[in-house]
Coordinates of C-alpha atoms and ligand atoms in Angstrom, one line a residue:
M1 CA -31.3 -20.8 38.3
D2 CA -27.6 -20.4 37.5
D3 CA -26.4 -18.2 34.9
R4 CA -26.0 -20.9 32.1
E5 CA -29.6 -22.1 32.9
E6 CA -30.8 -18.4 32.7
L7 CA -28.9 -18.0 29.4
R8 CA -30.5 -21.1 28.1
A9 CA -34.0 -19.9 29.0
D10 CA -33.5 -16.5 27.3
L11 CA -32.1 -18.2 24.2
D12 CA -35.0 -20.8 24.1
A13 CA -37.5 -17.7 24.2
W14 CA -36.2 -16.6 20.6
I15 CA -35.8 -20.0 19.1
G16 CA -38.3 -21.0 16.3
R17 CA -39.7 -17.3 16.1
E18 CA -39.5 -15.8 12.7
G19 CA -38.4 -12.1 12.3
D20 CA -40.2 -9.6 9.9
P21 CA -39.9 -10.5 6.3
Q22 CA -37.2 -8.4 4.6
L23 CA -37.9 -7.3 1.3
A24 CA -35.3 -7.3 -1.6
R25 CA -34.4 -3.8 -2.7
D26 CA -34.4 -4.7 -6.3
P27 CA -36.3 -7.3 -8.5
V28 CA -34.1 -10.1 -10.0
N29 CA -32.4 -8.2 -12.8
P30 CA -29.7 -8.7 -15.5
A31 CA -27.3 -5.9 -14.1
M32 CA -26.8 -7.5 -10.8
I33 CA -26.6 -11.1 -12.4
R34 CA -23.8 -9.9 -14.9
H35 CA -21.7 -8.3 -12.0
W36 CA -22.1 -11.6 -9.8
C37 CA -21.1 -13.8 -12.8
D38 CA -18.2 -11.6 -13.4
A39 CA -17.1 -11.7 -9.7
V40 CA -17.2 -15.5 -9.5
G41 CA -16.3 -16.2 -13.2
D42 CA -19.5 -18.1 -14.0
Y43 CA -19.8 -17.6 -17.8
N44 CA -22.9 -19.8 -18.6
P45 CA -24.5 -17.9 -21.2
V46 CA -28.0 -19.0 -19.9
Y47 CA -27.5 -16.2 -17.0
T48 CA -26.2 -13.4 -19.3
D49 CA -27.2 -14.0 -23.1
P50 CA -30.8 -13.3 -23.7
D51 CA -30.8 -15.0 -27.1
F52 CA -29.1 -18.2 -25.7
A53 CA -31.4 -18.4 -22.7
A54 CA -34.3 -18.0 -25.0
K55 CA -33.4 -21.1 -26.8
S56 CA -32.6 -23.0 -23.6
V57 CA -34.9 -25.2 -21.5
H58 CA -35.5 -22.0 -19.4
G59 CA -36.9 -19.9 -22.3
A60 CA -35.6 -16.7 -20.9
L61 CA -32.6 -15.4 -18.8
V62 CA -32.3 -17.1 -15.2
A63 CA -30.4 -16.0 -12.1
P64 CA -27.5 -18.3 -11.0
P65 CA -29.1 -20.2 -8.1
A66 CA -26.0 -19.7 -6.0
M67 CA -26.6 -16.0 -6.2
L68 CA -29.5 -16.3 -3.8
Q69 CA -28.3 -14.2 -0.9
A70 CA -27.4 -11.3 -3.1
W71 CA -31.1 -10.3 -3.8
T72 CA -31.7 -9.5 0.0
M73 CA -28.5 -8.8 1.3
R74 CA -28.2 -5.4 3.1
G75 CA -24.6 -5.0 3.8
L76 CA -22.8 -5.3 7.0
R77 CA -24.3 -2.4 8.8
P78 CA -27.6 -1.4 7.2
P79 CA -29.3 1.7 8.1
E80 CA -31.3 1.5 11.5
D81 CA -34.9 1.1 11.0
A82 CA -36.1 2.2 14.4
S83 CA -39.8 0.7 13.6
A84 CA -38.4 -2.9 13.2
R85 CA -39.0 -5.4 15.8
P86 CA -36.0 -6.9 17.3
A87 CA -35.2 -9.9 15.0
P88 CA -34.7 -13.2 16.7
F89 CA -31.4 -13.6 15.3
T90 CA -30.1 -10.3 16.4
E91 CA -31.5 -10.9 20.0
V92 CA -29.7 -14.3 20.1
M93 CA -26.5 -12.8 19.0
R94 CA -26.9 -10.0 21.5
L95 CA -27.3 -12.6 24.3
L96 CA -24.5 -14.7 23.3
D97 CA -22.3 -11.5 23.1
A98 CA -23.3 -10.5 26.7
A99 CA -22.6 -14.0 27.9
G100 CA -18.8 -13.7 26.6
Y101 CA -19.3 -15.7 23.3
T102 CA -18.1 -12.5 21.4
S103 CA -16.3 -14.2 18.6
V104 CA -18.0 -15.7 15.4
V105 CA -17.1 -18.1 12.6
A106 CA -19.4 -19.6 10.0
T107 CA -19.2 -23.4 9.9
N108 CA -21.7 -24.5 7.4
C109 CA -24.0 -23.2 4.8
R110 CA -26.6 -25.3 2.8
Q111 CA -28.9 -24.0 0.3
E112 CA -32.0 -25.7 -1.4
Y113 CA -33.6 -24.1 -4.5
R114 CA -37.3 -24.8 -5.5
R115 CA -37.2 -23.1 -8.7
Y116 CA -34.9 -20.8 -10.9
L117 CA -35.3 -17.2 -10.6
R118 CA -36.2 -15.0 -13.4
E119 CA -35.9 -11.3 -14.3
G120 CA -38.7 -9.5 -12.3
D121 CA -39.0 -11.9 -9.3
L122 CA -39.3 -9.9 -6.1
L123 CA -37.9 -11.9 -3.1
S124 CA -38.3 -11.4 0.6
V125 CA -36.7 -13.5 3.1
T126 CA -37.7 -14.4 6.7
T127 CA -35.1 -15.5 9.2
R128 CA -35.5 -17.8 12.1
V129 CA -33.1 -19.2 14.6
A130 CA -33.7 -22.9 14.5
A131 CA -31.5 -24.1 17.4
V132 CA -28.6 -22.9 19.7
S133 CA -26.6 -25.7 21.0
D134 CA -25.4 -26.0 24.7
E135 CA -21.8 -25.0 25.1
K136 CA -19.4 -27.2 23.3
K137 CA -15.5 -27.3 23.4
T138 CA -14.0 -26.7 20.0
A139 CA -10.4 -26.1 18.8
L140 CA -11.2 -22.3 18.8
G141 CA -12.6 -22.2 22.4
V142 CA -15.8 -22.9 24.1
G143 CA -18.8 -21.9 22.2
R144 CA -22.4 -22.6 21.0
F145 CA -23.4 -23.3 17.5
V146 CA -26.4 -21.4 16.1
D147 CA -28.6 -22.8 13.2
E148 CA -30.3 -19.8 11.4
E149 CA -32.9 -20.7 8.8
M150 CA -33.8 -18.3 5.9
I151 CA -36.7 -18.9 3.7
Y152 CA -37.1 -16.8 0.4
R153 CA -40.4 -16.3 -1.1
D154 CA -41.5 -14.7 -4.2
A155 CA -44.2 -11.9 -4.5
A156 CA -46.9 -14.5 -4.7
G157 CA -45.6 -15.8 -1.2
E158 CA -44.4 -19.1 -2.6
E159 CA -41.2 -20.5 -1.2
V160 CA -38.4 -20.3 -3.9
A161 CA -35.5 -21.4 -1.9
R162 CA -34.2 -22.1 1.7
M163 CA -30.7 -21.6 3.3
T164 CA -29.7 -23.1 6.6
F165 CA -26.5 -21.4 8.0
R166 CA -24.7 -22.6 11.0
L167 CA -22.2 -20.4 12.9
L168 CA -20.2 -20.8 16.0
K169 CA -20.3 -18.0 18.5
F170 CA -17.3 -18.6 20.9
K171 CA -15.3 -17.2 23.9
P172 CA -12.0 -16.1 22.4
P173 CA -9.3 -17.7 24.5
V174 CA -7.2 -15.1 26.5
S175 CA -5.0 -13.6 23.6
R176 CA -1.6 -15.0 23.7
A177 CA -0.6 -11.7 22.2
D178 CA -2.1 -9.8 25.0
A179 CA -0.5 -12.1 27.5
Q180 CA 2.9 -11.8 26.0
A181 CA 2.6 -8.0 25.7
K182 CA 1.8 -7.8 29.5
A183 CA 4.5 -10.2 30.6
P184 CA 7.1 -11.0 27.8
A185 CA 9.5 -12.7 30.2
A186 CA 6.4 -15.0 31.3
A187 CA 5.7 -15.8 27.6
A188 CA 4.2 -19.3 27.0
P189 CA 6.7 -21.9 26.0
A190 CA 7.8 -21.3 22.2
R191 CA 5.3 -22.9 19.9
R192 CA 6.9 -24.6 16.8
R193 CA 5.7 -23.7 13.3
P194 CA 2.9 -26.1 12.0
R195 CA 4.4 -29.0 10.1
P196 CA 3.9 -28.8 6.3
A197 CA 1.2 -31.3 5.2
Q198 CA 3.2 -34.0 3.3
S199 CA 1.7 -36.6 1.0
R200 CA 2.8 -38.9 -1.5
D201 CA 2.2 -36.2 -4.3
N202 CA 4.6 -33.8 -2.6
A203 CA 7.2 -35.9 -0.8
F204 CA 9.7 -35.2 -3.4
F205 CA 9.4 -31.5 -2.7
W206 CA 10.4 -31.8 1.0
E207 CA 13.0 -34.6 0.2
G208 CA 14.6 -31.9 -2.1
V209 CA 14.3 -29.3 0.6
A210 CA 16.1 -31.7 2.9
A211 CA 18.8 -32.1 0.3
G212 CA 19.1 -28.2 -0.2
E213 CA 17.2 -28.3 -3.4
L214 CA 14.1 -26.6 -4.7
R215 CA 12.5 -29.3 -6.8
I216 CA 9.7 -28.8 -9.6
Q217 CA 7.4 -31.5 -10.6
R218 CA 7.5 -31.9 -14.5
C219 CA 5.0 -33.9 -16.6
A220 CA 6.8 -36.5 -18.3
G221 CA 4.4 -36.2 -21.2
C222 CA 4.3 -32.5 -22.2
K223 CA 7.3 -31.5 -20.0
V224 CA 5.1 -28.7 -18.6
L225 CA 6.3 -27.8 -15.0
R226 CA 3.6 -27.6 -12.1
H227 CA 3.3 -26.4 -8.7
P228 CA 1.7 -27.1 -6.2
P229 CA 2.4 -30.8 -7.0
G230 CA -0.4 -33.2 -8.0
P231 CA -0.9 -36.6 -9.6
M232 CA -2.2 -35.5 -12.9
C233 CA -0.8 -33.1 -15.6
P234 CA -3.6 -30.3 -16.0
H235 CA -2.4 -29.9 -19.6
C236 CA -2.2 -33.4 -21.1
H237 CA -3.5 -35.5 -18.3
S238 CA -0.6 -37.6 -18.1
L239 CA 0.0 -39.5 -14.7
D240 CA 3.6 -39.7 -15.5
W241 CA 6.0 -37.2 -13.9
D242 CA 9.5 -36.4 -12.9
T243 CA 11.3 -33.3 -11.3
V244 CA 13.8 -30.8 -12.2
T245 CA 16.0 -28.8 -9.8
A246 CA 15.1 -25.1 -9.8
S247 CA 17.7 -22.4 -9.7
G248 CA 16.2 -21.0 -6.6
R249 CA 16.0 -17.7 -8.3
G250 CA 12.8 -15.7 -9.0
H251 CA 10.9 -12.6 -8.2
V252 CA 8.0 -11.5 -6.0
Y253 CA 4.7 -11.9 -8.1
S254 CA 2.6 -10.7 -5.2
Y255 CA 2.8 -10.3 -1.5
V256 CA 1.0 -9.4 1.8
V257 CA 2.3 -8.2 5.0
A258 CA 0.5 -9.6 8.1
H259 CA 0.3 -7.3 11.2
H260 CA -2.6 -8.5 13.1
P261 CA -3.7 -10.8 14.7
P262 CA -0.2 -12.0 15.7
V263 CA -0.4 -16.0 15.8
P264 CA 2.4 -17.7 17.5
P265 CA 5.1 -18.8 16.5
F266 CA 5.3 -16.4 13.5
S267 CA 7.1 -13.1 13.9
Y268 CA 5.3 -9.9 12.9
P269 CA 5.2 -8.0 10.6
N270 CA 5.0 -11.4 8.7
A271 CA 5.8 -10.8 5.0
I272 CA 4.3 -13.6 2.9
A273 CA 4.9 -13.7 -0.8
L274 CA 3.8 -15.5 -3.9
I275 CA 7.3 -16.2 -5.5
E276 CA 7.6 -16.7 -9.2
L277 CA 10.5 -18.8 -10.0
D278 CA 12.5 -18.1 -13.2
E279 CA 11.3 -21.5 -14.2
G280 CA 7.7 -20.3 -14.2
T281 CA 6.1 -21.8 -11.4
R282 CA 5.0 -20.2 -8.4
L283 CA 5.1 -21.0 -4.6
V284 CA 4.1 -19.3 -1.3
S285 CA 6.9 -18.6 1.2
N286 CA 8.1 -16.0 3.5
L287 CA 10.4 -13.3 2.6
V288 CA 13.6 -12.5 5.0
G289 CA 16.4 -10.2 5.3
I290 CA 14.1 -7.3 4.2
D291 CA 12.2 -4.4 5.9
P292 CA 8.5 -5.1 4.9
G293 CA 8.2 -1.5 3.7
D294 CA 10.9 -2.2 1.0
I295 CA 9.2 -5.3 -0.6
A296 CA 7.8 -4.6 -4.1
I297 CA 6.3 -6.6 -6.7
G298 CA 9.1 -7.8 -9.2
L299 CA 11.9 -7.7 -6.4
R300 CA 14.5 -10.3 -7.3
V301 CA 14.9 -13.0 -4.7
R302 CA 16.7 -16.2 -4.1
V303 CA 15.8 -19.1 -2.1
E304 CA 17.4 -19.9 1.3
F305 CA 17.0 -23.2 3.0
T306 CA 16.4 -22.1 6.7
R307 CA 16.4 -24.4 9.7
V308 CA 13.4 -23.0 11.7
D309 CA 13.6 -25.6 14.5
E310 CA 15.2 -28.9 15.2
D311 CA 13.4 -31.0 12.6
L312 CA 12.0 -28.5 10.1
V313 CA 13.8 -26.8 7.4
L314 CA 11.9 -24.4 5.0
P315 CA 12.8 -22.7 1.7
L316 CA 12.4 -18.9 2.5
F317 CA 13.4 -16.2 0.1
R318 CA 15.8 -13.4 0.4
P319 CA 16.4 -10.4 -1.9
D320 CA 18.9 -11.3 -4.5
P321 CA 21.7 -10.2 -4.6
F322 CA 22.1 -9.6 -0.8
Ligands
ZN1 ZN1 1.5 -32.9 -19.4

């Protein structure tokens, strides 16, 4: 049996087996519901207003269905429970890590709800690995898809919801950053920046950039400016629009400086800013001509049309005055 067949057999031994049920720490309760609703901005009063809920079809407060996972979630590194049997999911992850599939990305999540959850419901969840694919080639690297299935039950053992979760465990390609650090002279041929996605909605913007102008879409009905461009005015729903040419001046509304992981062809630290133009709209761009440590919210900036390669000009921003 070669390594691959051996891994397949080891994985198959865990597939279909349910782990021990995990009991929620707290029953469904209004405090957690309020926090969740605040966090996601869901203000349906049937979740938070007892009087409203009493008069609704539910007759009492219910929990947002999409909050399902919150009831049994144990955090990234829950305390070890030495008595717990190895959970099939943990074992499958361990086998895949050991085989070199050390990176992970979630690729799909599907939830099915049997009924609304009410205050006092105490959930438990059992997890099983439904499937692990053979090795696939993906844009991220070679990997295997893992289908995890969670069944949520109430205190009476009735299924209330089910979630299927698909993730990809993959072998990280040899890091370009590592390769470059070891042999800067032998670095891979320079990669070009990704091309901006262009569509009929935003073609005017890129035509403006090519002409050395920063153009902003303006509703022809109510004259409100908008960015990013779109076909319909969110204020008056007009489909008619024209553009205005921005002064190119504005300020840093917010920003982030990315240090890791370095992704070619960008240079690091990479200062990415949300620029609020003096005209009022905001756009995301890079800051240039400034030490990342000197960037501050409110910093005055001015657009600079920078040719980054033979057929790409981007509007970047530089401290103003400079
Ligand atoms: Zn409008």
